[in-house]
Amino acid sequence: MQTSSNNRDSPTMPRPVPHPHRLSRGRQVPDGIVGHAASFVETLERIDRVSATDATVLITGETGTGKELVARAIHRRSRRSSHAMVCANLAALPKELVATELFGHEAGAFTGAVHKRIGRFEAANASTLFLDEVGEVPPCVQVTLLRVLQEGEFERIGSNRTTITDVRVIAATNRNLEEAIEDGFFRQDLFYRLAVFPIHLPPLRERREDIPGLADHFLAKVADRLGRELSGIDAESMDRLIEYPWPGNIRELQNVIEHSAILADGDLLKVPPVLLTTRVIAGPTTAASLNHAVESGERRLIEQALEESNGRVFGPTGAATRLGIPSSTLESKIKRLRINKLQFRLSPA
């Protein structure tokens, strides 16, 4: 819904009073996926097409764009939906535990392995396995992962007995896997095996026309959970929601709506401006200009590290190591600041 912020003042007509955005009660949202923006239509079509197949899917997109939600939607529409989808967040695991988490181990396989453990691939037999942040799989595990994707078989750590599994894999990442391949940290053959059917989720700033519908959806959910009567969103608040750049994407929008609902006094939701602080507003020295100064300093540090590492993010001599932060965090900052890494690559002699 467009609000009055797009109207110009008239010398002869009073400015119209903005109307609040009212909830569309009873609207059904399949799989919780909301969107009709042009940049999102192709994504929805690809979800529909691949769901009925057993093809391996690679979902890419920034943090907070809803990759797990899409994975669950694909699973629920598949022939494997009678079994629960199994998830593995690979970024949350210590590198040395990724192999045992995915493939399991036998008792006594290593120090501390007191009991046999069933891995995620075995637990997901006849179902779907969602590999979140697959770009974080250590190189030493990638060969085994490639084998199970190709052959449907693996051995538990400490076992010489082959285990057969029938698993449909959906992987997700916010990492640039093509760059990781170039830097030698991700196998090209594994990438092609994962990306049989790629689906890219655009950031929320590229689908602003979906913000009212998403805000409506989240408000209905939180109102039900809180037992509150919340009829809609204040027009000025909706203007701010639409204009805000959403660096945290849909997850950030959901948090802002829930936070605002908890603070709401009446039946109309008002979003406190303090919750939307990333946007830099022109004007005198304020907190916004301070944010801009911090961002400028961050940009200079990142560009200096990229220059010293010849444009590489990953690896022992990469920019992330020089800055002392995880490579996935640096990737997110580079995207947010719109830094062109290629300009720091040395031209071949």
XYZ file of C-alpha atoms in Angstrom:
349
model
C 0.000 0.000 0.000
C 1.388 3.392 -0.995
C 1.087 6.042 1.669
C 0.873 9.811 1.457
C 4.651 10.312 1.516
C 4.567 10.146 -2.293
C 2.057 13.019 -2.593
C 3.186 16.636 -3.062
C 1.742 19.547 -1.100
C -0.706 21.648 -3.102
C -1.143 25.431 -2.565
C -4.914 25.081 -2.954
C -5.629 21.633 -1.520
C -4.862 20.460 2.039
C -2.454 17.539 2.260
C -4.432 14.305 2.653
C -4.202 12.502 5.965
C -2.260 9.220 5.577
C -4.274 6.076 6.167
C -2.872 3.213 8.231
C -1.970 -0.084 6.631
C -4.674 -2.497 7.801
C -4.158 -6.227 8.194
C -5.665 -8.553 5.600
C -7.287 -10.959 8.027
C -7.717 -14.557 6.927
C -5.200 -14.321 4.060
C -3.555 -17.691 3.509
C 0.221 -17.640 3.017
C 1.433 -20.990 1.625
C 4.585 -22.199 3.382
C 4.927 -18.767 5.026
C 6.483 -17.368 1.825
C 5.202 -13.867 1.075
C 6.050 -11.999 -2.115
C 4.935 -10.788 -5.501
C 7.829 -8.469 -6.442
C 9.185 -8.900 -9.954
C 12.603 -9.874 -8.569
C 10.953 -12.639 -6.519
C 8.536 -14.124 -9.070
C 11.203 -16.248 -10.765
C 12.289 -17.553 -7.369
C 8.748 -18.715 -6.588
C 8.485 -20.398 -9.991
C 11.756 -22.250 -9.442
C 10.594 -23.449 -6.021
C 7.426 -24.856 -7.609
C 9.317 -26.589 -10.413
C 11.995 -28.300 -8.324
C 9.880 -29.364 -5.340
C 8.419 -32.502 -6.941
C 11.847 -33.740 -8.063
C 14.759 -35.234 -6.143
C 17.260 -32.759 -7.604
C 19.919 -31.296 -5.334
C 19.233 -27.603 -4.713
C 21.664 -24.809 -3.822
C 19.979 -21.767 -2.264
C 22.057 -18.585 -2.235
C 21.381 -15.182 -0.737
C 22.380 -12.788 2.000
C 21.886 -13.596 5.664
C 18.246 -13.255 6.703
C 16.679 -13.717 3.248
C 14.789 -16.879 4.246
C 16.935 -19.722 2.875
C 15.781 -22.269 5.465
C 12.138 -21.261 4.918
C 12.521 -21.998 1.199
C 14.218 -25.323 1.954
C 11.306 -26.355 4.179
C 8.820 -25.287 1.504
C 10.570 -27.491 -1.064
C 10.591 -30.424 1.364
C 6.905 -30.061 2.264
C 5.963 -30.181 -1.424
C 8.169 -33.191 -2.173
C 7.445 -36.915 -2.114
C 9.587 -37.097 1.050
C 7.313 -34.831 3.080
C 6.027 -37.677 5.274
C 9.473 -37.717 6.932
C 10.874 -34.827 8.966
C 13.522 -32.720 7.265
C 16.934 -33.027 8.938
C 19.056 -29.877 9.325
C 22.775 -29.285 9.850
C 24.113 -25.760 10.418
C 27.712 -26.206 9.320
C 28.804 -22.708 10.352
C 27.852 -23.464 13.964
C 30.053 -26.575 14.180
C 33.749 -26.697 15.082
C 35.652 -27.736 11.945
C 36.875 -30.953 13.542
C 33.312 -32.100 14.282
C 31.779 -31.565 10.836
C 32.651 -35.061 9.554
C 31.242 -36.900 12.578
C 28.133 -34.692 12.537
C 27.419 -35.518 8.908
C 28.575 -39.143 8.704
C 28.634 -40.409 12.304
C 31.296 -42.468 14.042
C 31.837 -45.831 15.694
C 32.561 -46.252 19.397
C 36.281 -45.865 19.990
C 36.901 -44.162 16.639
C 38.746 -41.348 18.410
C 39.331 -40.036 21.924
C 35.971 -39.267 23.506
C 33.939 -41.422 21.096
C 32.475 -43.618 23.826
C 29.318 -44.556 21.920
C 28.396 -45.054 18.300
C 26.855 -41.940 16.739
C 24.470 -41.783 13.797
C 25.283 -38.910 11.427
C 22.857 -36.555 9.693
C 23.058 -38.369 6.342
C 22.018 -41.617 7.987
C 19.295 -39.918 10.044
C 17.879 -38.291 6.891
C 17.476 -41.571 4.983
C 14.304 -41.379 2.803
C 13.978 -37.688 3.686
C 15.625 -34.315 2.989
C 18.885 -33.066 4.500
C 19.316 -29.292 4.688
C 22.986 -28.274 4.770
C 22.989 -24.672 5.961
C 26.136 -22.617 5.244
C 27.611 -25.385 3.111
C 30.458 -23.061 2.147
C 31.925 -23.637 5.613
C 32.581 -27.369 5.018
C 36.312 -27.956 5.616
C 38.312 -29.069 2.548
C 39.127 -32.399 4.234
C 35.410 -33.262 4.405
C 34.489 -32.092 0.916
C 35.688 -35.285 -0.789
C 33.451 -37.444 1.408
C 30.526 -35.081 0.875
C 31.020 -35.256 -2.897
C 31.039 -39.052 -2.760
C 27.790 -39.327 -0.808
C 26.119 -36.857 -3.180
C 27.250 -38.841 -6.212
C 27.006 -42.420 -4.961
C 24.667 -42.250 -1.947
C 27.174 -44.079 0.246
C 29.721 -43.348 2.980
C 31.473 -44.922 5.977
C 31.098 -43.802 9.559
C 34.367 -42.599 11.057
C 36.208 -45.608 12.418
C 34.231 -48.107 10.293
C 35.094 -50.024 7.120
C 31.439 -50.873 6.477
C 29.725 -48.869 3.751
C 26.382 -47.309 4.629
C 23.846 -46.668 1.862
C 21.491 -43.714 2.213
C 18.673 -42.274 0.105
C 18.787 -38.553 0.836
C 17.658 -35.479 -1.072
C 20.085 -32.636 -0.284
C 19.207 -28.947 -0.162
C 22.195 -26.719 0.586
C 22.377 -23.021 1.352
C 25.104 -20.415 1.615
C 25.643 -16.657 1.833
C 29.227 -17.163 0.721
C 30.534 -16.594 -2.810
C 31.451 -20.175 -3.688
C 32.932 -19.238 -7.060
C 35.493 -17.050 -5.276
C 36.112 -19.793 -2.703
C 36.854 -22.167 -5.618
C 39.282 -19.654 -7.123
C 41.001 -19.289 -3.753
C 41.316 -23.066 -3.408
C 38.979 -23.481 -0.444
C 36.046 -25.152 -2.173
C 36.080 -27.983 -4.688
C 34.745 -27.095 -8.109
C 33.291 -30.592 -8.644
C 31.439 -30.351 -5.311
C 30.039 -26.967 -6.296
C 28.651 -28.361 -9.560
C 27.168 -31.337 -7.706
C 25.439 -29.056 -5.190
C 24.254 -26.509 -7.746
C 22.225 -28.902 -9.894
C 19.311 -26.502 -9.437
C 20.343 -23.120 -7.991
C 17.828 -20.740 -6.416
C 18.864 -17.185 -5.541
C 16.947 -15.171 -2.944
C 17.139 -11.415 -3.600
C 17.763 -9.099 -0.631
C 14.751 -7.265 0.807
C 15.998 -3.898 -0.484
C 15.466 -5.244 -4.021
C 11.846 -6.229 -3.358
C 10.480 -3.239 -1.436
C 6.952 -3.765 -2.792
C 6.820 -6.938 -0.671
C 7.529 -5.097 2.597
C 3.857 -4.224 3.399
C 2.774 -7.834 2.845
C 5.651 -9.219 4.903
C 5.019 -6.719 7.706
C 1.314 -7.673 7.616
C 2.231 -11.368 7.835
C 4.608 -10.920 10.773
C 2.199 -8.626 12.616
C -0.611 -11.189 12.349
C 1.689 -13.887 13.730
C 2.991 -11.840 16.653
C -0.476 -10.508 17.521
C -1.760 -14.063 17.766
C 1.217 -15.122 19.866
C 0.852 -12.155 22.227
C -2.938 -12.414 22.390
C -3.220 -8.802 21.210
C -5.686 -7.027 18.926
C -3.444 -5.269 16.432
C -5.385 -4.069 13.400
C -2.596 -2.655 11.257
C 0.472 -0.454 10.930
C 0.638 3.325 11.242
C 1.103 4.975 7.806
C 4.249 6.911 8.746
C 5.750 3.738 10.178
C 4.987 1.888 6.946
C 6.731 4.666 5.002
C 9.834 4.172 7.127
C 9.697 0.394 6.729
C 9.561 0.717 2.946
C 12.419 3.249 2.796
C 14.766 1.460 5.213
C 17.592 -0.550 3.481
C 17.200 -3.698 5.671
C 20.794 -4.948 5.993
C 19.430 -7.873 8.037
C 16.751 -8.577 5.406
C 13.519 -10.404 6.281
C 14.793 -11.617 9.646
C 15.459 -8.015 10.700
C 11.975 -6.945 9.542
C 10.391 -9.721 11.600
C 12.352 -8.639 14.689
C 11.373 -4.976 14.220
C 7.673 -5.866 13.933
C 7.798 -8.087 17.034
C 9.697 -5.457 19.040
C 7.201 -2.776 18.004
C 4.223 -5.002 18.834
C 5.486 -5.549 22.356
C 5.720 -1.764 22.834
C 2.377 -0.969 21.163
C -0.213 0.764 23.375
C -3.218 0.756 21.041
C -4.479 -1.446 18.234
C -2.368 0.340 15.591
C 1.321 -0.562 15.413
C 3.843 2.276 15.453
C 7.475 1.466 14.724
C 9.870 3.499 16.914
C 12.362 5.304 14.617
C 15.207 4.164 16.866
C 14.690 0.601 15.568
C 15.583 1.744 12.054
C 18.980 3.314 12.593
C 21.070 2.056 9.667
C 19.831 4.661 7.175
C 22.092 7.725 7.068
C 20.121 10.999 7.005
C 21.697 14.164 5.665
C 21.961 17.014 8.142
C 24.037 18.377 10.990
C 26.296 16.215 13.131
C 24.082 13.518 14.643
C 24.181 9.846 15.495
C 23.554 9.231 11.778
C 26.685 11.146 10.791
C 28.612 9.223 13.445
C 27.395 5.987 11.897
C 28.591 7.290 8.536
C 32.034 8.060 9.975
C 32.288 4.563 11.485
C 31.237 3.030 8.164
C 33.849 5.088 6.297
C 36.577 3.932 8.672
C 35.452 0.319 8.291
C 35.550 0.668 4.505
C 39.131 2.002 4.599
C 40.321 -0.877 6.795
C 38.686 -3.497 4.566
C 40.021 -1.937 1.354
C 43.533 -1.775 2.838
C 43.343 -5.472 3.820
C 42.073 -6.412 0.346
C 44.890 -4.449 -1.268
C 47.487 -6.212 0.897
C 45.964 -9.627 0.105
C 45.614 -9.035 -3.640
C 41.820 -9.010 -3.366
C 41.562 -12.396 -1.632
C 39.174 -12.844 1.283
C 39.904 -16.431 2.331
C 43.035 -18.294 3.350
C 45.956 -17.675 5.696
C 47.034 -14.599 3.722
C 43.509 -13.417 2.921
C 41.907 -10.177 4.066
C 39.739 -11.906 6.690
C 42.816 -13.333 8.417
C 44.553 -9.950 8.315
C 41.516 -8.319 9.935
C 41.037 -11.133 12.454
C 37.390 -11.815 11.563
C 35.567 -14.825 10.004
C 35.587 -14.843 6.210
C 31.769 -15.036 6.100
C 31.571 -11.867 8.232
C 33.971 -10.047 5.929
C 31.970 -11.175 2.871
C 28.814 -9.690 4.420
C 30.601 -6.400 5.145
C 31.979 -6.224 1.590
C 28.479 -6.720 0.185
C 26.942 -4.185 2.572
C 29.578 -1.561 1.760
C 29.461 -2.448 -1.973
C 33.221 -2.858 -2.223
C 34.487 -4.202 -5.542
C 37.036 -6.884 -4.645
C 38.146 -7.287 -8.261
C 39.787 -3.864 -8.325
C 42.400 -5.174 -5.867
C 43.351 -8.179 -8.011
C 46.733 -7.737 -9.691
C 46.655 -8.004 -13.446
C 48.558 -11.024 -14.807
C 52.010 -10.196 -16.056
